[in-house]
């Protein structure tokens, strides 16, 4: 009996040990998976930059014009920022700050959402609805969600975060719908004036004027499109020795005497989505980003170097894109008011019929210089967030085979961007100088509006 009892005990004990060993081994196998399931993926400023980069790529694909590009960027960033502001009380809602911006309530059903994920998805949802080739963003979004799932993020959290993003995006899209842009297509087609000193389409594409009614779109912070109306441009005159003739002659001389440094600067800041090349019977288009996309690329570089948090980065991107939108509206307001002739047209008429500028002339009036305006606005905003002496390497356009360039500050970069238009032969000097003043005023105004609420 004792022997039998001993054998029975041993067998139970052995089976118990085996069972415990099996359970322990199974737990070891599952433990990393369980930890991953509970672990929240960490999102960073690079994730926001990736969405902006994808938007830029789609704009290049669609040949999106600069003002419209600013519109796409601004609403996508607002969607992401709205989510951040609803979940971090250090960041204020744009309600009461931006013109007619709605009060958006956080949905009650999304308490377990990952708000950083929702912010990124809200940007994507907004971009894919607004951009013509939004399907390209949809593929990017699907790949991103799949990567989150593979990293261990719970499916319920993913789905709730996506629902949250869609809800916010719908409100932002409704806000965008009310800005008046959709009414532009109903306005009369703009016809260039065939009078001395007025803008007229330029070679090689002789493209139609871009966004002649963009000043009718609702501003974000400005009281009106003409709030910072610049001084009138130098009056057109064909008389030798007149201020206008001398201004045209200065562009002509620079174009004929370009040194290597000036040529490099002009090419670096070209950013002309409409560039074309005439090859006999064929016309080729070049893929280039817009000036606004370039400055948002700089924003991403600064946020990475400055080690800004996800939330801070969303605020900075949103602030710069708001500035880009208002800067484009005020600039385009002046362009079609003064309706000034481009240097290429004036020089061919007054000085040399065969003259060709280094850069291809964009298809809209000359005054003021768009790049000068939006660069000054962007530099003013970025300087506020990073300081006066923030050095960085601008590698934004390396994808387009343009080498990186070093800058000691955003203001230095903005000044170089502005003068590049003179070196490139596409702007008169007064359009550059007044454009810089105009852009700086817009940037300061945006900061005042953002900081006073």
C-alpha positions as a Markdown table, in Angstrom:
| # | Residue | x | y | z |
|---|---|---|---|---|
| 1 | Unk | 0.0 | 0.0 | 0.0 |
| 2 | Unk | 2.7 | 2.4 | 0.8 |
| 3 | Unk | 4.5 | 1.6 | -2.3 |
| 4 | Unk | 1.4 | 2.1 | -4.4 |
| 5 | Unk | 0.6 | 5.4 | -2.7 |
| 6 | Unk | 4.2 | 6.5 | -3.4 |
| 7 | Unk | 3.9 | 5.6 | -7.1 |
| 8 | Unk | 0.5 | 7.4 | -7.4 |
| 9 | Unk | 2.0 | 10.6 | -5.7 |
| 10 | Unk | 5.0 | 10.5 | -8.0 |
| 11 | Unk | 2.8 | 10.3 | -11.0 |
| 12 | Unk | 0.6 | 13.1 | -9.9 |
| 13 | Unk | 3.6 | 15.2 | -8.9 |
| 14 | Unk | 5.3 | 14.5 | -12.2 |
| 15 | Unk | 2.2 | 15.3 | -14.2 |
| 16 | Unk | 1.8 | 18.5 | -12.1 |
| 17 | Unk | 5.3 | 19.4 | -12.8 |
| 18 | Unk | 4.9 | 18.8 | -16.5 |
| 19 | Unk | 1.6 | 20.8 | -16.5 |
| 20 | Unk | 3.3 | 23.7 | -14.8 |
| 21 | Unk | 6.3 | 23.5 | -17.1 |
| 22 | Unk | 3.9 | 23.5 | -20.1 |
| 23 | Unk | 2.0 | 26.5 | -18.8 |
| 24 | Unk | 5.1 | 28.4 | -18.0 |
| 25 | Unk | 6.6 | 27.7 | -21.4 |
| 26 | Unk | 3.4 | 28.8 | -23.1 |
| 27 | Unk | 3.4 | 32.0 | -21.1 |
| 28 | Unk | 7.0 | 32.7 | -22.1 |
| 29 | Unk | 6.0 | 32.2 | -25.8 |
| 30 | Unk | 3.0 | 34.5 | -25.4 |
| 31 | Unk | 4.6 | 37.1 | -23.1 |
| 32 | Unk | 6.3 | 39.3 | -25.8 |
| 33 | Unk | 3.1 | 39.3 | -27.8 |
| 34 | Unk | 1.0 | 40.3 | -24.8 |
| 35 | Unk | 3.5 | 43.0 | -24.0 |
| 36 | Unk | 3.3 | 44.3 | -27.6 |
| 37 | Unk | -0.5 | 44.3 | -27.4 |
| 38 | Unk | -0.4 | 46.4 | -24.3 |
| 39 | Unk | 2.4 | 48.7 | -25.5 |
| 40 | Unk | 1.3 | 51.9 | -27.3 |
| 41 | Unk | 3.3 | 52.6 | -30.4 |
| 42 | Unk | 5.3 | 55.9 | -30.0 |
| 43 | Unk | 4.5 | 58.4 | -32.7 |
| 44 | Unk | 6.9 | 61.3 | -33.4 |
| 45 | Unk | 7.4 | 64.4 | -35.4 |
| 46 | Unk | 8.8 | 62.3 | -38.2 |
| 47 | Unk | 5.4 | 60.7 | -38.7 |
| 48 | Unk | 3.8 | 64.1 | -39.3 |
| 49 | Unk | 6.6 | 65.0 | -41.7 |
| 50 | Unk | 6.0 | 61.8 | -43.6 |
| 51 | Unk | 2.3 | 62.8 | -44.2 |
| 52 | Unk | 3.4 | 66.2 | -45.4 |
| 53 | Unk | 6.0 | 64.6 | -47.7 |
| 54 | Unk | 3.4 | 62.3 | -49.1 |
| 55 | Unk | 1.1 | 65.3 | -49.7 |
| 56 | Unk | 3.9 | 67.1 | -51.5 |
| 57 | Unk | 4.5 | 64.1 | -53.7 |
| 58 | Unk | 0.9 | 64.0 | -54.7 |
| 59 | Unk | 0.9 | 67.7 | -55.4 |
| 60 | Unk | 3.9 | 67.2 | -57.7 |
| 61 | Unk | 2.0 | 64.4 | -59.4 |
| 62 | Unk | -1.0 | 66.7 | -59.8 |
| 63 | Unk | 1.0 | 69.8 | -60.8 |
| 64 | Unk | -0.8 | 71.6 | -57.9 |
| 65 | Unk | -0.4 | 75.4 | -58.1 |
| 66 | Unk | 1.2 | 77.2 | -55.1 |
| 67 | Unk | -2.0 | 78.9 | -53.6 |
| 68 | Unk | -4.0 | 75.7 | -53.9 |
| 69 | Unk | -1.2 | 73.7 | -52.4 |
| 70 | Unk | -1.2 | 76.0 | -49.4 |
| 71 | Unk | -4.9 | 75.4 | -49.0 |
| 72 | Unk | -4.5 | 71.6 | -49.0 |
| 73 | Unk | -1.7 | 71.7 | -46.5 |
| 74 | Unk | -3.5 | 74.1 | -44.1 |
| 75 | Unk | -6.7 | 72.1 | -43.8 |
| 76 | Unk | -4.9 | 68.8 | -43.4 |
| 77 | Unk | -2.7 | 70.2 | -40.6 |
| 78 | Unk | -5.8 | 71.8 | -39.0 |
| 79 | Unk | -7.4 | 68.3 | -38.8 |
| 80 | Unk | -4.4 | 66.9 | -37.1 |
| 81 | Unk | -4.0 | 69.8 | -34.7 |
| 82 | Unk | -7.7 | 69.7 | -33.8 |
| 83 | Unk | -7.2 | 66.2 | -32.4 |
| 84 | Unk | -4.2 | 67.3 | -30.5 |
| 85 | Unk | -5.9 | 70.3 | -29.0 |
| 86 | Unk | -8.8 | 68.1 | -27.8 |
| 87 | Unk | -6.4 | 65.8 | -25.9 |
| 88 | Unk | -3.7 | 68.0 | -24.6 |
| 89 | Unk | -4.8 | 71.2 | -22.8 |
| 90 | Unk | -1.5 | 72.9 | -23.4 |
| 91 | Unk | -2.6 | 73.4 | -27.0 |
| 92 | Unk | -5.6 | 75.7 | -27.7 |
| 93 | Unk | -8.4 | 75.1 | -30.1 |
| 94 | Unk | -8.4 | 77.3 | -33.2 |
| 95 | Unk | -12.0 | 78.2 | -32.4 |
| 96 | Unk | -12.1 | 82.0 | -31.7 |
| 97 | Unk | -8.7 | 82.4 | -33.4 |
| 98 | Unk | -9.3 | 81.6 | -37.1 |
| 99 | Unk | -12.0 | 83.2 | -39.1 |
| 100 | Unk | -15.3 | 81.3 | -38.7 |
| 101 | Unk | -13.5 | 78.2 | -37.3 |
| 102 | Unk | -16.1 | 76.0 | -35.7 |
| 103 | Unk | -16.3 | 74.7 | -32.2 |
| 104 | Unk | -15.7 | 71.0 | -32.6 |
| 105 | Unk | -16.7 | 68.7 | -29.7 |
| 106 | Unk | -14.7 | 65.6 | -29.0 |
| 107 | Unk | -16.8 | 62.5 | -29.7 |
| 108 | Unk | -17.9 | 60.6 | -26.6 |
| 109 | Unk | -17.4 | 57.2 | -28.3 |
| 110 | Unk | -13.6 | 57.5 | -28.8 |
| 111 | Unk | -12.3 | 57.5 | -25.2 |
| 112 | Unk | -9.9 | 54.6 | -25.9 |
| 113 | Unk | -8.5 | 56.1 | -29.1 |
| 114 | Unk | -4.8 | 56.7 | -29.5 |
| 115 | Unk | -5.0 | 60.5 | -30.2 |
| 116 | Unk | -1.6 | 60.8 | -31.9 |
| 117 | Unk | -2.6 | 58.1 | -34.3 |
| 118 | Unk | -6.0 | 59.8 | -34.8 |
| 119 | Unk | -4.3 | 63.1 | -35.5 |
| 120 | Unk | -2.1 | 61.5 | -38.3 |
| 121 | Unk | -5.1 | 59.7 | -39.7 |
| 122 | Unk | -7.2 | 62.9 | -39.7 |
| 123 | Unk | -4.5 | 64.6 | -41.8 |
| 124 | Unk | -4.6 | 61.7 | -44.2 |
| 125 | Unk | -8.4 | 61.6 | -44.4 |
| 126 | Unk | -8.5 | 65.3 | -45.1 |
| 127 | Unk | -5.8 | 65.2 | -47.7 |
| 128 | Unk | -7.2 | 62.3 | -49.6 |
| 129 | Unk | -10.6 | 64.0 | -49.8 |
| 130 | Unk | -9.2 | 67.4 | -51.0 |
| 131 | Unk | -6.3 | 66.4 | -53.3 |
| 132 | Unk | -7.3 | 65.4 | -56.9 |
| 133 | Unk | -5.2 | 62.2 | -56.7 |
| 134 | Unk | -6.4 | 61.4 | -53.2 |
| 135 | Unk | -6.3 | 57.7 | -53.9 |
| 136 | Unk | -2.6 | 57.9 | -53.7 |
| 137 | Unk | -2.9 | 59.1 | -50.1 |
| 138 | Unk | -5.4 | 56.2 | -49.4 |
| 139 | Unk | -2.7 | 53.7 | -50.3 |
| 140 | Unk | -0.3 | 55.4 | -48.0 |
| 141 | Unk | -2.8 | 55.4 | -45.2 |
| 142 | Unk | -3.5 | 51.7 | -45.6 |
| 143 | Unk | 0.2 | 50.9 | -45.5 |
| 144 | Unk | 0.6 | 53.0 | -42.4 |
| 145 | Unk | -2.4 | 51.4 | -40.6 |
| 146 | Unk | -1.0 | 48.0 | -41.5 |
| 147 | Unk | 2.4 | 48.9 | -40.0 |
| 148 | Unk | 0.6 | 50.0 | -36.7 |
| 149 | Unk | -1.2 | 46.7 | -36.6 |
| 150 | Unk | 2.0 | 44.7 | -37.1 |
| 151 | Unk | 3.7 | 46.7 | -34.4 |
| 152 | Unk | 1.2 | 45.3 | -31.9 |
| 153 | Unk | -1.4 | 48.1 | -31.6 |
| 154 | Unk | -4.8 | 46.6 | -30.6 |
| 155 | Unk | -7.3 | 46.4 | -33.4 |
| 156 | Unk | -10.0 | 48.0 | -31.4 |
| 157 | Unk | -7.7 | 51.0 | -30.7 |
| 158 | Unk | -6.9 | 51.2 | -34.4 |
| 159 | Unk | -10.5 | 51.2 | -35.4 |
| 160 | Unk | -11.6 | 53.7 | -32.8 |
| 161 | Unk | -8.7 | 56.0 | -33.7 |
| 162 | Unk | -9.7 | 55.8 | -37.3 |
| 163 | Unk | -13.4 | 56.6 | -36.5 |
| 164 | Unk | -12.2 | 59.6 | -34.4 |
| 165 | Unk | -10.0 | 60.8 | -37.3 |
| 166 | Unk | -12.9 | 60.5 | -39.8 |
| 167 | Unk | -15.2 | 62.5 | -37.5 |
| 168 | Unk | -12.8 | 65.3 | -37.1 |
| 169 | Unk | -11.8 | 65.3 | -40.8 |
| 170 | Unk | -15.5 | 65.6 | -41.7 |
| 171 | Unk | -15.8 | 68.8 | -39.6 |
| 172 | Unk | -12.6 | 70.3 | -41.1 |
| 173 | Unk | -13.7 | 69.4 | -44.6 |
| 174 | Unk | -17.0 | 71.2 | -44.0 |
| 175 | Unk | -15.0 | 74.2 | -42.8 |
| 176 | Unk | -12.9 | 74.0 | -46.0 |
| 177 | Unk | -16.1 | 73.8 | -48.1 |
| 178 | Unk | -17.3 | 77.1 | -46.7 |
| 179 | Unk | -14.1 | 79.1 | -47.6 |
| 180 | Unk | -15.5 | 80.1 | -51.0 |
| 181 | Unk | -12.9 | 78.2 | -53.2 |
| 182 | Unk | -15.6 | 76.1 | -54.8 |
| 183 | Unk | -17.3 | 79.2 | -56.1 |
| 184 | Unk | -14.3 | 80.3 | -58.1 |
| 185 | Unk | -15.2 | 77.9 | -61.0 |
| 186 | Unk | -18.5 | 79.9 | -61.5 |
| 187 | Unk | -16.7 | 83.2 | -62.0 |
| 188 | Unk | -15.9 | 84.6 | -65.5 |
| 189 | Unk | -12.8 | 83.2 | -67.1 |
| 190 | Unk | -9.9 | 85.6 | -66.7 |
| 191 | Unk | -8.7 | 87.2 | -69.9 |
| 192 | Unk | -5.3 | 88.9 | -70.0 |
| 193 | Unk | -5.3 | 92.5 | -70.9 |
| 194 | Unk | -3.5 | 93.4 | -74.1 |
| 195 | Unk | -2.3 | 96.8 | -72.9 |
| 196 | Unk | 1.2 | 98.1 | -72.2 |
| 197 | Unk | 2.6 | 97.1 | -68.9 |
| 198 | Unk | 0.0 | 94.4 | -68.2 |
| 199 | Unk | 0.9 | 90.7 | -67.7 |
| 200 | Unk | 0.6 | 88.4 | -70.6 |
| 201 | Unk | 1.3 | 84.6 | -70.9 |
| 202 | Unk | 5.0 | 83.7 | -71.4 |
| 203 | Unk | 6.8 | 81.0 | -73.4 |
| 204 | Unk | 7.3 | 78.1 | -73.7 |
| 205 | Unk | 3.9 | 77.0 | -72.6 |
| 206 | Unk | 2.0 | 80.3 | -72.7 |
| 207 | Unk | -0.1 | 78.9 | -69.9 |
| 208 | Unk | -3.4 | 80.5 | -68.7 |
| 209 | Unk | -3.2 | 82.6 | -65.5 |
| 210 | Unk | -3.2 | 80.7 | -62.3 |
| 211 | Unk | -5.9 | 81.4 | -59.6 |
| 212 | Unk | -6.9 | 84.9 | -60.6 |
| 213 | Unk | -9.7 | 84.9 | -58.0 |
| 214 | Unk | -7.8 | 83.4 | -55.1 |
| 215 | Unk | -8.3 | 86.6 | -53.2 |
| 216 | Unk | -12.0 | 85.7 | -52.9 |
| 217 | Unk | -11.1 | 82.7 | -50.6 |
| 218 | Unk | -11.7 | 83.2 | -46.9 |
| 219 | Unk | -8.5 | 84.1 | -45.0 |
| 220 | Unk | -7.6 | 82.3 | -41.8 |
| 221 | Unk | -6.4 | 85.3 | -39.7 |
| 222 | Unk | -6.4 | 88.4 | -42.0 |
| 223 | Unk | -9.3 | 90.9 | -41.8 |
| 224 | Unk | -9.3 | 90.9 | -45.6 |
| 225 | Unk | -7.0 | 89.9 | -48.5 |
| 226 | Unk | -5.9 | 93.5 | -48.9 |
| 227 | Unk | -5.1 | 94.1 | -45.2 |
| 228 | Unk | -1.4 | 94.4 | -46.0 |
| 229 | Unk | -1.7 | 95.9 | -49.4 |
| 230 | Unk | 1.8 | 96.8 | -50.6 |
| 231 | Unk | 2.9 | 100.1 | -52.2 |
| 232 | Unk | 2.0 | 100.2 | -55.9 |
| 233 | Unk | 4.7 | 98.9 | -58.3 |
| 234 | Unk | 7.0 | 101.1 | -60.3 |
| 235 | Unk | 4.9 | 102.5 | -63.2 |
| 236 | Unk | 5.5 | 100.9 | -66.6 |
| 237 | Unk | 7.3 | 103.1 | -69.1 |
| 238 | Unk | 9.1 | 102.3 | -72.3 |
| 239 | Unk | 11.1 | 105.5 | -72.0 |
| 240 | Unk | 14.9 | 104.9 | -71.7 |
| 241 | Unk | 16.1 | 106.1 | -68.3 |
| 242 | Unk | 12.7 | 105.9 | -66.7 |
| 243 | Unk | 12.5 | 104.0 | -63.3 |
| 244 | Unk | 10.7 | 101.1 | -64.9 |
| 245 | Unk | 13.2 | 100.9 | -67.8 |
| 246 | Unk | 16.1 | 100.9 | -65.4 |
| 247 | Unk | 14.4 | 98.2 | -63.3 |
| 248 | Unk | 14.1 | 96.0 | -66.4 |
| 249 | Unk | 17.7 | 96.8 | -67.4 |
| 250 | Unk | 18.9 | 95.6 | -64.0 |
| 251 | Unk | 17.2 | 92.2 | -64.5 |
| 252 | Unk | 18.7 | 92.1 | -68.0 |
| 253 | Unk | 22.2 | 92.9 | -66.9 |
| 254 | Unk | 22.0 | 90.3 | -64.1 |
| 255 | Unk | 20.8 | 87.6 | -66.5 |
| 256 | Unk | 23.7 | 88.3 | -68.8 |
| 257 | Unk | 26.4 | 88.4 | -66.1 |
| 258 | Unk | 25.3 | 85.6 | -63.9 |
| 259 | Unk | 28.1 | 84.1 | -61.8 |
| 260 | Unk | 28.1 | 80.6 | -60.5 |
| 261 | Unk | 26.9 | 81.5 | -57.0 |
| 262 | Unk | 23.9 | 83.4 | -58.3 |
| 263 | Unk | 23.1 | 80.6 | -60.7 |
| 264 | Unk | 23.1 | 78.0 | -57.9 |
| 265 | Unk | 20.9 | 80.1 | -55.7 |
| 266 | Unk | 18.4 | 80.7 | -58.4 |
| 267 | Unk | 18.2 | 77.0 | -59.2 |
| 268 | Unk | 18.0 | 76.0 | -55.6 |
| 269 | Unk | 14.9 | 78.1 | -55.0 |
| 270 | Unk | 13.2 | 77.6 | -58.4 |
| 271 | Unk | 10.2 | 75.6 | -57.0 |
| 272 | Unk | 8.2 | 76.1 | -60.2 |
| 273 | Unk | 5.5 | 73.3 | -60.6 |
| 274 | Unk | 4.8 | 74.6 | -64.2 |
| 275 | Unk | 8.3 | 74.2 | -65.6 |
| 276 | Unk | 8.4 | 73.0 | -69.2 |
| 277 | Unk | 10.9 | 72.4 | -71.9 |
| 278 | Unk | 10.3 | 72.7 | -75.6 |
| 279 | Unk | 12.1 | 70.1 | -77.7 |
| 280 | Unk | 11.1 | 70.7 | -81.3 |
| 281 | Unk | 7.6 | 69.2 | -81.7 |
| 282 | Unk | 7.4 | 68.0 | -78.1 |
| 283 | Unk | 6.9 | 69.8 | -74.8 |
| 284 | Unk | 8.2 | 68.2 | -71.6 |
| 285 | Unk | 7.1 | 69.0 | -68.1 |
| 286 | Unk | 9.4 | 68.9 | -65.1 |
| 287 | Unk | 8.3 | 67.7 | -61.7 |
| 288 | Unk | 9.0 | 70.3 | -59.0 |
| 289 | Unk | 7.6 | 71.2 | -55.6 |
| 290 | Unk | 6.0 | 74.5 | -54.8 |
| 291 | Unk | 7.6 | 77.2 | -52.6 |
| 292 | Unk | 5.1 | 76.4 | -49.8 |
| 293 | Unk | 6.0 | 72.7 | -49.9 |
| 294 | Unk | 9.7 | 73.7 | -49.7 |
| 295 | Unk | 9.1 | 75.7 | -46.6 |
| 296 | Unk | 7.0 | 72.9 | -44.9 |
| 297 | Unk | 9.9 | 70.6 | -45.7 |
| 298 | Unk | 12.2 | 73.1 | -43.9 |
| 299 | Unk | 9.7 | 73.0 | -41.0 |
| 300 | Unk | 10.1 | 69.3 | -40.8 |
| 301 | Unk | 13.9 | 69.5 | -40.7 |
| 302 | Unk | 13.7 | 72.1 | -37.9 |
| 303 | Unk | 11.3 | 70.1 | -35.8 |
| 304 | Unk | 13.6 | 67.1 | -36.1 |
| 305 | Unk | 16.7 | 69.0 | -35.2 |
| 306 | Unk | 15.0 | 70.9 | -32.5 |
| 307 | Unk | 13.7 | 67.6 | -31.0 |
| 308 | Unk | 10.1 | 69.0 | -30.9 |
| 309 | Unk | 7.4 | 66.7 | -29.5 |
| 310 | Unk | 4.7 | 65.3 | -31.6 |
| 311 | Unk | 2.2 | 67.9 | -30.3 |
| 312 | Unk | 4.6 | 70.8 | -30.7 |
| 313 | Unk | 5.4 | 69.7 | -34.2 |
| 314 | Unk | 1.7 | 69.6 | -35.1 |
| 315 | Unk | 1.3 | 73.2 | -33.8 |
| 316 | Unk | 4.3 | 74.4 | -35.8 |
| 317 | Unk | 3.2 | 72.8 | -39.0 |
| 318 | Unk | -0.3 | 74.1 | -38.6 |
| 319 | Unk | 1.0 | 77.7 | -37.8 |
| 320 | Unk | 3.3 | 77.7 | -40.9 |
| 321 | Unk | 0.6 | 76.3 | -43.2 |
| 322 | Unk | -1.9 | 78.9 | -41.9 |
| 323 | Unk | 0.7 | 81.6 | -42.7 |
| 324 | Unk | 1.2 | 80.1 | -46.1 |
| 325 | Unk | -2.5 | 80.3 | -46.9 |
| 326 | Unk | -2.9 | 83.9 | -45.8 |
| 327 | Unk | 0.4 | 84.9 | -47.5 |
| 328 | Unk | -0.8 | 83.4 | -50.8 |
| 329 | Unk | -4.2 | 85.1 | -50.5 |
| 330 | Unk | -2.7 | 88.6 | -49.9 |
| 331 | Unk | 0.0 | 88.1 | -52.6 |
| 332 | Unk | -2.5 | 86.9 | -55.2 |
| 333 | Unk | -4.7 | 89.8 | -54.3 |
| 334 | Unk | -2.0 | 92.2 | -55.3 |
| 335 | Unk | -0.9 | 90.2 | -58.4 |
| 336 | Unk | -4.2 | 90.6 | -60.1 |
| 337 | Unk | -4.7 | 94.1 | -58.9 |
| 338 | Unk | -1.4 | 95.6 | -60.3 |
| 339 | Unk | -1.4 | 92.9 | -63.0 |
| 340 | Unk | 2.2 | 93.8 | -63.9 |
| 341 | Unk | 4.2 | 92.6 | -66.8 |
| 342 | Unk | 6.9 | 90.0 | -66.3 |
| 343 | Unk | 10.6 | 90.9 | -66.9 |
| 344 | Unk | 10.8 | 88.4 | -69.8 |
| 345 | Unk | 8.0 | 90.1 | -71.7 |
| 346 | Unk | 9.2 | 93.6 | -70.9 |
| 347 | Unk | 12.9 | 92.9 | -71.8 |
| 348 | Unk | 12.0 | 91.3 | -75.1 |
| 349 | Unk | 9.8 | 94.3 | -76.0 |
| 350 | Unk | 12.1 | 97.0 | -74.8 |
| 351 | Unk | 15.7 | 95.8 | -74.9 |
| 352 | Unk | 16.4 | 92.4 | -76.5 |
| 353 | Unk | 13.7 | 90.3 | -78.4 |
| 354 | Unk | 15.8 | 87.2 | -78.0 |
| 355 | Unk | 16.4 | 87.4 | -74.2 |
| 356 | Unk | 15.5 | 84.3 | -72.1 |
| 357 | Unk | 15.7 | 84.3 | -68.2 |
| 358 | Unk | 17.6 | 81.6 | -66.4 |
| 359 | Unk | 14.4 | 80.4 | -64.7 |
| 360 | Unk | 11.1 | 79.7 | -66.5 |
| 361 | Unk | 8.5 | 82.4 | -65.8 |
| 362 | Unk | 5.5 | 81.2 | -63.8 |
| 363 | Unk | 2.0 | 81.8 | -65.3 |
| 364 | Unk | 0.7 | 84.7 | -63.3 |
| 365 | Unk | 1.4 | 88.5 | -62.9 |
| 366 | Unk | 4.7 | 89.6 | -61.5 |
| 367 | Unk | 4.0 | 91.9 | -58.5 |
| 368 | Unk | 4.6 | 91.0 | -55.7 |
| 369 | Unk | 7.0 | 88.1 | -55.7 |
| 370 | Unk | 5.2 | 85.1 | -54.3 |
| 371 | Unk | 8.3 | 83.4 | -53.1 |
| 372 | Unk | 9.4 | 86.6 | -51.4 |
| 373 | Unk | 6.0 | 86.9 | -49.6 |
| 374 | Unk | 5.6 | 83.3 | -48.4 |
| 375 | Unk | 9.3 | 82.9 | -47.5 |
| 376 | Unk | 9.2 | 86.0 | -45.3 |
| 377 | Unk | 6.0 | 84.8 | -43.6 |
| 378 | Unk | 7.4 | 81.3 | -43.0 |
| 379 | Unk | 10.7 | 82.6 | -41.7 |
| 380 | Unk | 8.9 | 84.9 | -39.3 |
| 381 | Unk | 6.9 | 82.0 | -37.9 |
| 382 | Unk | 9.7 | 79.6 | -37.7 |
| 383 | Unk | 12.0 | 82.1 | -36.0 |
| 384 | Unk | 9.3 | 82.5 | -33.4 |
| 385 | Unk | 9.4 | 78.8 | -32.6 |
| 386 | Unk | 13.2 | 78.1 | -33.0 |
| 387 | Unk | 15.0 | 81.5 | -32.5 |
| 388 | Unk | 17.0 | 83.9 | -34.6 |
| 389 | Unk | 20.1 | 81.8 | -35.0 |
| 390 | Unk | 18.8 | 78.3 | -35.8 |
| 391 | Unk | 21.2 | 76.8 | -38.3 |
| 392 | Unk | 20.2 | 73.9 | -40.5 |
| 393 | Unk | 20.9 | 72.1 | -43.7 |
| 394 | Unk | 18.1 | 72.4 | -46.3 |
| 395 | Unk | 18.0 | 69.0 | -47.9 |
| 396 | Unk | 14.3 | 69.2 | -48.9 |
| 397 | Unk | 14.8 | 68.9 | -52.7 |
| 398 | Unk | 17.5 | 66.2 | -52.7 |
| 399 | Unk | 14.9 | 63.9 | -54.0 |
| 400 | Unk | 14.8 | 66.1 | -57.1 |
| 401 | Unk | 18.6 | 66.0 | -57.5 |
| 402 | Unk | 19.1 | 69.4 | -55.9 |
| 403 | Unk | 22.0 | 69.3 | -53.4 |
| 404 | Unk | 21.5 | 70.4 | -49.8 |
| 405 | Unk | 22.3 | 74.0 | -48.7 |
| 406 | Unk | 23.3 | 75.3 | -45.3 |
| 407 | Unk | 21.7 | 78.3 | -43.6 |
| 408 | Unk | 22.5 | 80.1 | -40.4 |
| 409 | Unk | 18.9 | 81.2 | -39.9 |
| 410 | Unk | 15.4 | 81.1 | -41.4 |
| 411 | Unk | 15.6 | 84.8 | -42.2 |
| 412 | Unk | 18.9 | 84.3 | -44.2 |
| 413 | Unk | 17.1 | 81.5 | -46.1 |
| 414 | Unk | 14.1 | 83.8 | -46.8 |
| 415 | Unk | 16.3 | 86.6 | -48.0 |
| 416 | Unk | 18.1 | 84.2 | -50.3 |
| 417 | Unk | 14.8 | 82.8 | -51.6 |
| 418 | Unk | 13.7 | 86.3 | -52.4 |
| 419 | Unk | 16.7 | 87.5 | -54.3 |
| 420 | Unk | 16.9 | 84.2 | -56.2 |
| 421 | Unk | 13.9 | 85.5 | -58.2 |
| 422 | Unk | 16.0 | 88.5 | -59.4 |
| 423 | Unk | 18.9 | 86.2 | -60.2 |
| 424 | Unk | 16.6 | 83.9 | -62.1 |
| 425 | Unk | 15.2 | 86.8 | -64.2 |
| 426 | Unk | 11.6 | 86.4 | -63.3 |
| 427 | Unk | 11.0 | 89.4 | -60.9 |
| 428 | Unk | 11.8 | 93.0 | -60.7 |
| 429 | Unk | 13.6 | 94.2 | -57.6 |
| 430 | Unk | 10.6 | 96.2 | -56.2 |
| 431 | Unk | 8.4 | 93.1 | -56.3 |
| 432 | Unk | 11.0 | 91.3 | -54.2 |
| 433 | Unk | 11.5 | 94.1 | -51.6 |
| 434 | Unk | 7.8 | 94.9 | -51.2 |
| 435 | Unk | 7.0 | 91.2 | -51.2 |
| 436 | Unk | 9.4 | 90.7 | -48.2 |
| 437 | Unk | 7.7 | 93.5 | -46.3 |
| 438 | Unk | 4.3 | 92.1 | -47.1 |
| 439 | Unk | 5.2 | 88.6 | -46.0 |
| 440 | Unk | 6.8 | 89.7 | -42.8 |
| 441 | Unk | 3.6 | 91.6 | -41.8 |
| 442 | Unk | 1.5 | 88.5 | -42.5 |
| 443 | Unk | 3.8 | 86.4 | -40.4 |
| 444 | Unk | 3.7 | 88.8 | -37.5 |
| 445 | Unk | -0.1 | 89.1 | -37.7 |
| 446 | Unk | -0.5 | 85.3 | -37.6 |
| 447 | Unk | 1.7 | 85.1 | -34.6 |
| 448 | Unk | -0.3 | 87.9 | -32.9 |
| 449 | Unk | -3.6 | 86.1 | -33.5 |
| 450 | Unk | -2.2 | 82.7 | -32.3 |
| 451 | Unk | -0.7 | 84.2 | -29.2 |
| 452 | Unk | -3.4 | 86.6 | -28.1 |
| 453 | Unk | -6.0 | 83.9 | -27.5 |
